[in-house]
Amino acid sequence: MGVLATLWRLIMAVAVYSVAAVAPTDGLTTVEPVNHFPPNFNFTDIRASVPEGSPVGHFVVIITAYDKDLGDGGMITYSFQATQTMFRMDPVSGVVSVASYTTDYETKDTYVLIVQAQDGGGLVNIRTLIISIDDVNDNPPVFRQTQYDMMLFENGTSLSKPLRLEATDKDKPGTDNSNITYSLSSTTPPGLTGHFHIDPLTGDITVVQPLDFDNISFSAEQVGAITLTAVASDHGLGPLSSTVEVSITLLDINDNTPQFEYSEYHVSVPENIAVGSQVVMLRARDADGSAPNNHVYYFLETGDRDQFTIDHVTGSITVVDMLDHESVATYSIKVMARDQAADPLHSFCTVHIDVADVNDEQPRFRENHVTVDVTPDLLGAVYNMSAVDVDQNSVLKYFILWTDSYGQSQALGTIPGEDLRAWIDIDSEYGMIYTKVPIGSTQVTKFNLTLQVQDVNASEPSLQQDTALLTINVHETSRRRRSAEVSDDSDTWHIKSHGKKKWEESVIFSAGLSHYQEATKAQRIVYDTVFVNEGSGYNNITGIFTCPRTGGYVFKIHLCAPRHTSLWLSLYHEVTSVQTMEVHADEYSKAETVTVVLQLMQGDEVYLASTPGHSSRMFGAPDAILNTFSSSFLSPAFK
């Protein structure tokens, strides 16, 4: 049926003719077809769409129409009724294509065009063509601001004001192309992203973890500056995004106290240190990250400001007046380090300054002029002309100035000092005057001796000396007279056959510490290894020296502190502390020897113990004895 119907329409189509009224020329009649039907479109409403930005020539739609006329009258030509630059239409095929690269949904999303179909006889028909421009994700989100600036206090979680980032997307609203999600991509300095949060839908930025200004590695040019990089991304196919910087100024708060390197400093300076010389340079560090919170100034809080001063900026302690070991051997200065914030914080340290003895003091005889009465039968010790030197490292030597001395005799008159050498002399180490022969055999009735003592350990011994006069009267009676009478123990001095002088009963001991001992709370130190113990005065079980004989004794204590340790010891005579000793070692071990002279009575006890309020760790081993305690008898006592 379909084939027969089509054939019928074709037969009917060719059955209409127009008879021309013309004169016959050859006896035939000419019949021509009549253009009776206009073109008809296949659709009453034509709609199409094309993606924005499509290339030129991109197919949009094909327009079709038909015409019932035959011949040229049935030939259809297609066109736009108005001039159109965005699209073109093929006049023969009716294909509509893109004519411009500038199709843009955001500029114009719909085109309403009038298309016409005209047959060969001039008959026309029109239809409306609606072309929709489809949105393509070709616009990235754009932030409303190009820069955001905020402030935040260290350790805080509240920005200076609420911060919301907003971005817009020109693509079709309500679609994936224009829907936006916010995120944070990075920070400067790096590693701080976890401290902040951005709401992916609203763009609100909040602080979720406080920041410590002092633990952030800011650049020197931008101390306290934090930059967040925020990202706005759409959801389109091939998503687009844009970024914006959020500048946050982190404000440092003064939450760190200046800290000295050590709580206590121990330094030693010679007593002849020049005024203006540096004693020690203190350093205190403030962990705050910015000025003035981390600018430290130094002050002498307590101590001797008459002797020392401190540079407020550098922390250098210098000498401002002469020091004297014999006057003050140790200074303790409390120093404050304070930052310069509006609400300043501070800390303290203590500086112990030991004034080391310099051999700068003159020795002094205990008595400048002594008169002694002796009997003619005296042989040996006459009188001890001892001297004292407050320098710790002094070494005294005694002399008789023979050229300034003389003797007197009823038979011989005045006797030159040089002639007295054969009969009388002085012990150069202890200052004891003694006779070499019975004094009566010399026929001298009076000795006038000029004595001299020198510190031979001084740089110039001749500048550190003293003189005294000793007058010895020889009487038949046995009385002895002077400013302080000589005890009977002086009779024990005599000359040995080998020519050396010695006390009749020698008292000397020396002991060392051969084990580790930590002494606290005035605990006695027991030197267990005995090297010598003449007179049996020292007990290596108790650590006590018990005086076996009345007289003067010299005690020597050798102390050794390994690196980064300190020793505090006191020498006790009975229950009285007579000498306190301190040794402080820093990077290297430090050793000192202290000498003390005591006048003891028989039975007196002398020992070493830790200084009250301090503890001392004393090191030693059988093959490494570092600490020793020793004493020797100097001279008998005088009444």
XYZ file of C-alpha atoms in Angstrom:
639
model
C 0.000 0.000 0.000
C 2.823 2.417 0.787
C 4.300 1.979 -2.667
C 0.953 2.373 -4.446
C 0.105 5.502 -2.404
C 3.403 7.111 -3.240
C 2.936 6.275 -6.921
C -0.560 7.755 -6.871
C 0.692 10.997 -5.358
C 3.363 11.233 -8.025
C 0.771 10.647 -10.784
C -1.493 13.235 -9.298
C 1.362 15.701 -8.961
C 2.091 15.694 -12.608
C -1.573 15.985 -13.644
C -1.824 19.781 -13.125
C -0.677 21.814 -16.003
C -1.025 25.333 -17.299
C -2.036 25.830 -20.953
C -0.294 28.761 -22.485
C -2.385 30.980 -24.800
C 0.019 31.333 -27.633
C -0.299 31.008 -31.303
C 0.582 27.679 -32.533
C 3.685 27.583 -34.578
C 3.848 24.045 -35.530
C 0.376 22.855 -34.914
C 1.225 21.683 -31.246
C -0.058 23.091 -27.906
C 2.552 23.869 -25.008
C 1.465 22.877 -21.502
C 3.484 24.328 -18.445
C 3.164 23.362 -14.665
C 1.663 25.966 -12.266
C 3.542 26.904 -8.798
C 0.580 26.354 -6.659
C 2.014 25.103 -3.264
C 4.405 26.939 -0.859
C 7.129 24.993 1.009
C 6.040 23.212 4.177
C 8.348 22.596 7.187
C 8.497 19.193 8.728
C 8.186 20.673 12.263
C 6.112 23.440 13.654
C 8.568 24.274 16.472
C 12.292 23.878 15.860
C 14.683 23.775 18.844
C 18.395 22.997 19.040
C 21.346 23.504 21.400
C 25.062 23.906 21.037
C 27.880 24.024 23.667
C 29.305 27.459 24.238
C 32.605 28.087 22.595
C 31.963 25.550 19.837
C 34.235 25.900 16.790
C 33.143 27.443 13.514
C 31.317 24.886 11.368
C 30.068 22.938 14.350
C 26.736 21.283 13.375
C 23.709 22.690 15.154
C 20.576 21.332 13.344
C 19.242 20.540 9.874
C 16.132 22.361 8.675
C 13.960 20.439 6.240
C 10.894 21.459 4.211
C 9.035 20.003 1.240
C 7.086 21.526 -1.697
C 4.307 19.740 -3.638
C 5.042 21.653 -6.812
C 6.958 20.020 -9.618
C 9.848 21.397 -11.509
C 11.559 24.534 -10.516
C 8.639 25.506 -8.362
C 9.355 22.634 -6.055
C 13.048 23.577 -5.534
C 13.538 24.981 -1.974
C 16.192 27.485 -0.820
C 16.899 27.930 2.942
C 18.029 31.116 4.681
C 17.774 33.255 7.824
C 15.273 36.027 7.508
C 17.601 38.497 9.235
C 21.338 38.856 8.973
C 22.995 36.490 11.452
C 26.668 36.511 12.378
C 26.683 33.839 15.081
C 25.236 31.041 12.859
C 25.060 30.215 9.156
C 22.624 28.066 7.154
C 23.412 26.084 4.033
C 20.812 27.280 1.425
C 20.531 23.884 -0.203
C 20.809 21.358 2.614
C 19.327 23.495 5.372
C 22.154 22.583 7.730
C 22.657 25.193 10.488
C 26.200 25.463 11.846
C 28.235 27.735 14.115
C 29.640 30.767 12.338
C 31.577 32.405 15.198
C 33.944 31.365 17.957
C 32.254 33.704 20.422
C 29.272 31.706 21.532
C 29.235 32.228 25.315
C 26.597 31.099 27.734
C 27.503 33.839 30.204
C 27.000 36.520 27.485
C 23.876 35.135 25.804
C 22.311 31.805 26.506
C 19.517 31.713 23.845
C 19.176 32.770 20.201
C 15.715 33.045 18.547
C 16.129 32.968 14.748
C 13.582 33.135 11.899
C 14.367 30.659 9.159
C 12.629 30.671 5.780
C 12.181 28.169 3.008
C 11.519 29.674 -0.482
C 10.569 27.599 -3.523
C 11.476 28.327 -7.131
C 8.220 30.116 -7.749
C 8.883 32.607 -4.991
C 6.553 31.159 -2.424
C 7.940 31.405 1.153
C 7.286 29.774 4.480
C 8.957 30.572 7.846
C 9.563 28.897 11.150
C 11.121 29.973 14.471
C 14.435 28.313 15.355
C 15.407 28.519 19.036
C 19.086 27.712 19.692
C 20.094 27.303 23.351
C 23.761 27.811 24.300
C 24.769 25.045 26.681
C 26.964 26.081 29.608
C 30.496 24.718 29.621
C 32.753 24.879 32.697
C 34.951 27.621 31.316
C 34.969 30.060 34.238
C 37.023 29.526 37.371
C 35.717 30.766 40.718
C 36.828 34.318 41.548
C 37.344 35.595 45.090
C 35.626 38.849 45.956
C 38.890 40.209 47.454
C 42.434 39.856 46.222
C 43.908 39.944 49.743
C 42.703 39.200 53.274
C 44.520 40.514 56.369
C 44.044 39.369 59.953
C 45.816 39.471 63.334
C 46.151 36.674 65.878
C 47.745 36.618 69.326
C 50.206 33.863 70.115
C 48.569 30.976 72.012
C 45.115 32.318 71.037
C 42.356 30.839 68.890
C 40.378 33.964 67.985
C 41.235 36.067 64.985
C 40.989 39.826 65.285
C 37.599 39.597 63.524
C 35.536 36.854 61.845
C 37.027 35.869 58.509
C 34.868 34.546 55.651
C 36.203 34.047 52.145
C 33.714 34.432 49.297
C 34.127 33.451 45.660
C 31.727 33.512 42.701
C 31.565 31.487 39.464
C 29.986 32.924 36.288
C 29.038 29.513 35.013
C 25.357 28.462 35.104
C 24.030 28.847 38.640
C 22.967 25.774 40.501
C 25.118 23.465 38.423
C 28.363 21.691 39.119
C 30.077 24.299 36.986
C 29.286 27.022 39.483
C 29.075 25.187 42.796
C 32.179 26.038 44.876
C 34.151 24.213 47.570
C 36.825 25.949 49.720
C 40.073 24.451 51.009
C 43.531 25.424 52.306
C 46.460 24.285 50.214
C 49.584 25.573 51.963
C 51.066 28.002 54.482
C 54.140 30.147 54.737
C 56.098 29.263 56.850
C 55.247 25.689 55.889
C 53.652 23.126 58.182
C 50.985 25.315 59.788
C 47.949 24.128 57.838
C 46.787 21.961 60.726
C 46.376 24.999 62.940
C 43.629 26.450 60.711
C 40.317 25.216 59.282
C 38.216 26.532 56.434
C 34.577 25.552 56.078
C 34.328 23.944 52.624
C 30.865 25.409 51.990
C 30.931 28.848 53.641
C 34.640 29.718 53.423
C 34.809 30.618 57.140
C 38.394 30.385 58.485
C 38.930 29.521 62.140
C 41.925 28.684 64.359
C 41.733 25.122 65.667
C 45.167 24.851 67.321
C 47.041 27.686 69.091
C 50.343 28.838 67.626
C 53.579 29.246 69.578
C 55.370 32.254 68.122
C 58.708 31.096 69.488
C 58.645 27.720 67.719
C 57.906 29.009 64.224
C 60.764 29.576 61.797
C 59.889 32.977 60.430
C 62.032 34.626 57.804
C 64.199 37.453 59.083
C 62.369 39.929 56.859
C 58.863 38.863 57.914
C 58.915 37.957 61.575
C 55.419 37.036 62.710
C 53.966 36.912 59.168
C 51.904 33.829 58.265
C 50.397 33.413 54.801
C 47.574 30.944 54.129
C 46.806 29.966 50.535
C 43.073 29.378 50.172
C 41.579 27.563 47.143
C 38.076 27.898 45.643
C 37.232 24.990 43.280
C 34.106 24.355 41.200
C 32.621 20.895 40.569
C 32.481 20.977 36.798
C 33.874 18.434 34.409
C 37.519 19.380 34.416
C 37.107 21.470 37.588
C 38.567 24.947 37.672
C 39.955 26.762 40.706
C 41.581 29.959 41.904
C 43.596 30.930 44.965
C 43.873 33.875 47.309
C 46.373 34.726 50.054
C 45.279 35.276 53.622
C 47.894 37.240 55.587
C 47.844 36.676 59.345
C 50.091 38.697 61.636
C 50.952 36.558 64.667
C 51.529 38.811 67.675
C 54.225 37.610 70.092
C 53.307 37.681 73.776
C 55.880 37.795 76.546
C 55.543 34.240 77.824
C 59.210 33.245 78.236
C 61.553 34.172 81.071
C 65.192 34.952 80.246
C 67.336 31.948 81.154
C 71.011 32.049 82.088
C 73.250 29.284 80.779
C 73.999 28.308 84.383
C 72.349 29.109 87.682
C 75.783 29.585 89.263
C 79.043 30.756 87.776
C 82.462 30.253 89.369
C 85.352 32.364 88.156
C 88.753 33.202 89.513
C 90.709 36.405 88.968
C 94.100 37.487 90.312
C 93.941 40.122 93.002
C 96.095 42.444 90.903
C 93.643 42.415 87.982
C 93.518 45.833 86.332
C 90.507 48.082 86.870
C 88.254 47.835 83.842
C 89.173 44.220 83.105
C 86.436 41.745 82.312
C 85.730 39.098 84.918
C 83.074 37.069 83.110
C 80.578 37.446 80.278
C 77.081 36.295 81.188
C 74.572 35.130 78.642
C 70.823 34.826 79.152
C 68.529 33.683 76.346
C 64.898 34.675 76.038
C 62.912 32.225 73.895
C 60.341 34.835 72.884
C 60.402 35.380 69.159
C 60.409 39.158 68.805
C 61.633 42.377 70.329
C 61.302 43.792 72.895
C 60.103 40.547 74.476
C 63.432 38.834 73.790
C 65.767 41.780 74.450
C 67.585 41.068 77.701
C 69.187 43.605 80.044
C 71.426 42.713 82.977
C 71.569 44.194 86.471
C 73.557 43.601 89.653
C 70.817 42.718 92.092
C 72.945 42.138 95.199
C 76.669 42.004 95.778
C 79.599 44.363 95.900
C 78.785 47.181 93.497
C 81.851 49.067 94.743
C 84.134 46.457 93.203
C 82.215 45.285 90.143
C 79.801 46.537 87.526
C 77.860 44.890 84.720
C 77.172 46.103 81.213
C 73.388 46.184 80.942
C 73.411 45.142 77.300
C 76.304 42.675 76.943
C 76.256 41.075 80.404
C 79.991 41.685 80.881
C 81.053 41.976 84.530
C 84.128 44.162 84.973
C 86.279 45.369 87.851
C 85.749 48.967 88.962
C 88.102 49.052 91.965
C 91.253 47.315 93.140
C 90.833 43.840 94.628
C 92.756 42.421 97.560
C 92.751 38.732 98.387
C 93.822 39.376 101.931
C 90.832 41.659 102.510
C 88.138 39.730 100.617
C 88.929 36.391 99.034
C 85.497 35.608 97.589
C 82.603 37.678 96.269
C 79.124 36.379 95.554
C 77.064 38.545 93.218
C 73.415 38.037 92.351
C 72.674 39.079 88.767
C 69.241 39.657 87.252
C 68.384 39.184 83.566
C 65.197 41.034 82.587
C 63.480 41.315 79.225
C 62.201 44.636 77.915
C 58.540 43.803 77.404
C 55.768 45.981 78.770
C 55.183 43.241 81.329
C 58.840 42.200 81.863
C 59.925 38.795 83.121
C 63.226 38.128 84.876
C 65.485 35.458 86.355
C 68.609 35.371 88.517
C 71.995 33.716 88.678
C 74.803 33.877 91.215
C 78.377 34.657 90.253
C 81.072 33.499 92.667
C 84.305 35.388 92.109
C 87.394 33.966 93.793
C 90.155 36.527 94.197
C 93.310 34.515 93.695
C 96.207 35.436 95.893
C 99.122 37.186 94.224
C 102.387 37.307 96.076
C 102.203 41.004 96.791
C 102.340 41.249 100.593
C 105.470 41.780 102.648
C 106.401 39.302 105.358
C 106.347 40.732 108.882
C 108.224 39.615 111.957
C 105.870 38.949 114.799
C 108.096 41.141 117.012
C 110.359 43.941 115.858
C 112.731 43.992 118.852
C 113.218 41.124 121.262
C 115.555 40.879 124.238
C 116.363 37.430 125.601
C 118.409 36.572 128.710
C 120.269 33.248 128.597
C 122.826 31.396 130.750
C 126.410 30.722 129.591
C 125.784 27.006 129.354
C 123.034 27.342 126.710
C 123.580 25.201 123.632
C 120.935 25.014 120.923
C 117.678 26.928 120.513
C 117.639 30.467 121.792
C 114.522 32.074 120.366
C 112.188 31.672 117.403
C 112.004 34.910 115.440
C 109.154 33.749 113.215
C 107.446 35.950 110.670
C 104.088 35.840 108.941
C 103.117 36.481 105.333
C 99.441 36.632 104.472
C 100.126 35.550 100.881
C 99.131 31.956 100.368
C 102.081 31.116 98.154
C 104.785 32.799 100.183
C 108.064 31.022 100.928
C 109.947 32.710 103.774
C 113.704 32.661 104.200
C 115.467 33.963 107.324
C 118.897 35.623 107.467
C 121.203 37.325 109.952
C 122.588 40.542 108.493
C 126.090 40.058 109.816
C 127.359 43.434 108.684
C 124.651 45.088 110.780
C 125.162 42.813 113.781
C 127.807 42.871 116.525
C 128.678 41.381 119.852
C 129.981 42.822 123.115
C 132.578 41.302 125.428
C 134.156 42.611 128.616
C 137.476 41.216 127.472
C 137.283 41.807 123.733
C 135.080 44.880 123.456
C 132.961 45.129 120.339
C 132.992 42.041 118.134
C 132.124 42.392 114.380
C 129.121 40.474 113.200
C 131.128 38.343 110.804
C 133.060 36.951 113.785
C 129.826 35.816 115.407
C 129.086 33.309 112.608
C 131.117 30.629 114.315
C 129.013 30.781 117.463
C 125.427 31.609 116.538
C 123.102 31.323 113.536
C 119.457 31.269 112.415
C 117.452 28.450 110.890
C 116.718 29.805 107.409
C 113.418 27.942 107.123
C 111.832 28.420 110.549
C 113.594 31.508 111.953
C 114.928 29.742 115.069
C 118.051 31.397 116.571
C 120.404 28.781 117.942
C 123.977 28.559 119.282
C 126.577 26.312 117.754
C 128.708 26.113 120.892
C 127.961 26.726 124.585
C 127.438 30.431 124.630
C 129.594 30.942 127.701
C 132.684 29.719 125.853
C 132.460 32.682 123.457
C 133.148 35.289 126.195
C 130.381 37.345 124.518
C 128.065 38.983 127.009
C 125.636 40.449 124.504
C 124.630 39.617 120.955
C 122.996 42.394 118.945
C 121.620 40.676 115.865
C 119.869 42.304 112.907
C 117.556 39.761 111.315
C 115.925 39.769 107.924
C 113.101 37.729 106.424
C 112.402 37.581 102.672
C 109.645 36.049 100.592
C 111.832 34.216 98.108
C 108.766 33.154 96.107
C 108.016 36.785 95.223
C 108.944 38.088 91.811
C 111.384 40.480 93.526
C 112.257 39.074 96.971
C 114.324 42.134 97.821
C 111.133 44.210 97.708
C 109.253 41.885 100.022
C 111.274 41.678 103.211
C 111.312 42.827 106.826
C 113.969 43.303 109.524
C 113.984 42.884 113.294
C 116.444 43.187 116.167
C 117.296 40.446 118.630
C 119.383 41.206 121.725
C 120.761 38.223 123.662
C 122.118 38.954 127.128
C 124.321 36.311 128.700
C 123.969 36.139 132.529
C 125.282 33.744 135.088
C 121.757 33.356 136.455
C 119.270 31.073 134.688
C 116.515 33.613 134.163
C 115.330 34.390 130.658
C 113.672 37.642 129.823
C 112.034 38.981 126.701
C 108.712 40.298 125.545
C 107.413 36.692 125.703
C 109.475 34.077 127.549
C 110.729 30.945 125.781
C 109.245 27.622 126.951
C 111.353 24.768 128.160
C 110.712 22.967 124.881
C 113.243 25.239 123.183
C 115.968 23.246 124.923
C 115.246 20.356 122.615
C 116.979 22.052 119.671
C 120.449 20.686 119.109
C 122.959 20.009 116.369
C 123.167 16.520 114.954
C 126.469 15.139 113.957
C 125.482 15.195 110.288
C 125.053 18.977 110.474
C 121.231 19.200 110.042
C 118.854 20.737 112.589
C 115.911 18.756 113.850
C 113.459 18.657 116.693
C 114.114 15.996 119.252
C 110.734 14.415 118.553
C 109.570 14.681 114.940
C 105.817 14.954 114.212
C 104.731 14.647 110.597
C 102.003 12.834 108.732
C 100.635 12.622 105.189
C 97.587 10.674 104.029
C 95.565 10.350 100.843
C 92.042 9.426 99.768
C 92.093 6.185 97.756
C 88.329 5.772 97.315
C 85.236 7.701 96.278
C 83.473 9.541 99.077
C 80.415 11.788 98.903
C 80.389 13.963 102.000
C 77.289 15.841 103.141
C 76.064 17.572 106.310
C 79.515 18.314 107.790
C 80.596 14.696 107.316
C 84.230 14.052 108.222
C 86.630 13.110 105.424
C 88.688 9.991 106.135
C 91.989 9.905 104.256
C 92.583 6.168 104.383
C 96.005 5.697 102.789
C 98.875 6.794 105.072
C 102.201 7.693 103.503
C 104.023 8.791 106.661
C 102.887 9.115 110.291
C 105.823 10.040 112.551
C 104.560 10.739 116.022
C 101.480 8.570 115.344
C 99.187 11.598 115.438
C 96.940 10.664 112.508
C 94.231 7.997 112.650
C 93.226 6.699 109.202
C 90.092 5.078 110.653
C 88.573 8.291 112.009
C 90.396 10.827 109.798
C 91.412 12.809 112.924
C 94.881 14.171 113.725
C 95.429 14.234 117.483
C 98.247 16.578 118.474
C 100.975 14.550 120.243
C 102.978 17.597 121.240
C 102.192 21.220 121.996
C 103.495 23.655 119.371
C 102.981 25.181 115.966
C 101.895 22.974 113.054
C 101.557 23.599 109.366
C 98.706 21.791 107.624
C 98.479 21.340 103.874
C 95.298 20.208 102.129
C 95.474 19.288 98.445
C 92.086 19.347 96.694
C 91.258 18.127 93.203
C 87.848 18.607 91.591
C 87.163 16.759 88.311
C 85.484 18.705 85.496
C 82.039 20.135 86.244
C 82.254 19.378 89.991
C 82.816 21.447 93.125
C 84.398 20.776 96.516
C 83.484 22.556 99.758
C 85.651 21.523 102.720
C 86.372 23.043 106.130
C 89.350 22.477 108.433
C 88.253 22.027 112.037
C 90.282 22.588 115.199
C 88.253 20.750 117.787
C 84.708 21.949 116.943
C 85.692 25.268 115.384
C 86.015 25.755 111.648
C 89.296 27.600 111.117
C 89.482 27.504 107.294
C 86.916 27.017 104.537
C 88.041 25.841 101.100
C 86.243 25.803 97.744
C 87.339 24.384 94.403
C 85.073 24.740 91.338
C 86.001 23.014 88.079
C 84.427 23.865 84.747
C 85.543 22.269 81.489
C 88.795 21.086 83.024
C 89.735 19.538 86.339
C 91.042 21.985 88.909
C 93.450 21.420 91.803
C 94.428 23.706 94.677
C 96.613 23.414 97.761
C 95.689 25.281 100.935
C 98.198 25.880 103.752
C 97.104 26.617 107.312
C 99.304 27.192 110.396
C 97.781 26.340 113.791
C 99.036 26.588 117.362
C 97.951 23.341 119.040
C 97.947 21.980 122.524
C 98.736 18.365 123.177
C 95.564 16.322 122.666
C 93.886 18.854 120.327
C 92.061 17.309 117.371
C 92.220 18.566 113.784
C 90.243 17.114 110.879
C 88.549 17.939 107.563
C 84.805 17.780 106.890
C 82.376 18.929 104.234
C 81.274 22.521 104.707
C 77.776 22.716 106.250
C 75.115 23.358 103.636
C 77.186 21.827 100.846
C 77.969 18.353 99.600
C 81.246 17.291 98.051
C 81.979 14.346 95.808
C 85.611 13.407 96.321
C 87.191 11.030 93.850
C 90.089 8.687 94.423
C 91.464 5.218 93.729
C 94.438 3.190 95.009
C 96.341 4.047 91.826
C 94.985 7.596 91.502
C 95.111 9.566 94.758
C 93.926 13.083 94.016
C 93.211 14.483 97.507
C 95.704 14.548 100.400
C 95.878 15.802 103.991
C 99.227 16.390 105.702
C 100.863 18.248 108.586
C 104.272 18.761 110.165
C 105.530 20.208 113.419
C 106.937 23.709 113.063
C 108.177 24.829 116.449
C 107.493 24.419 120.149
C 105.027 26.648 121.907
C 106.038 29.713 123.875
C 104.559 30.716 127.145
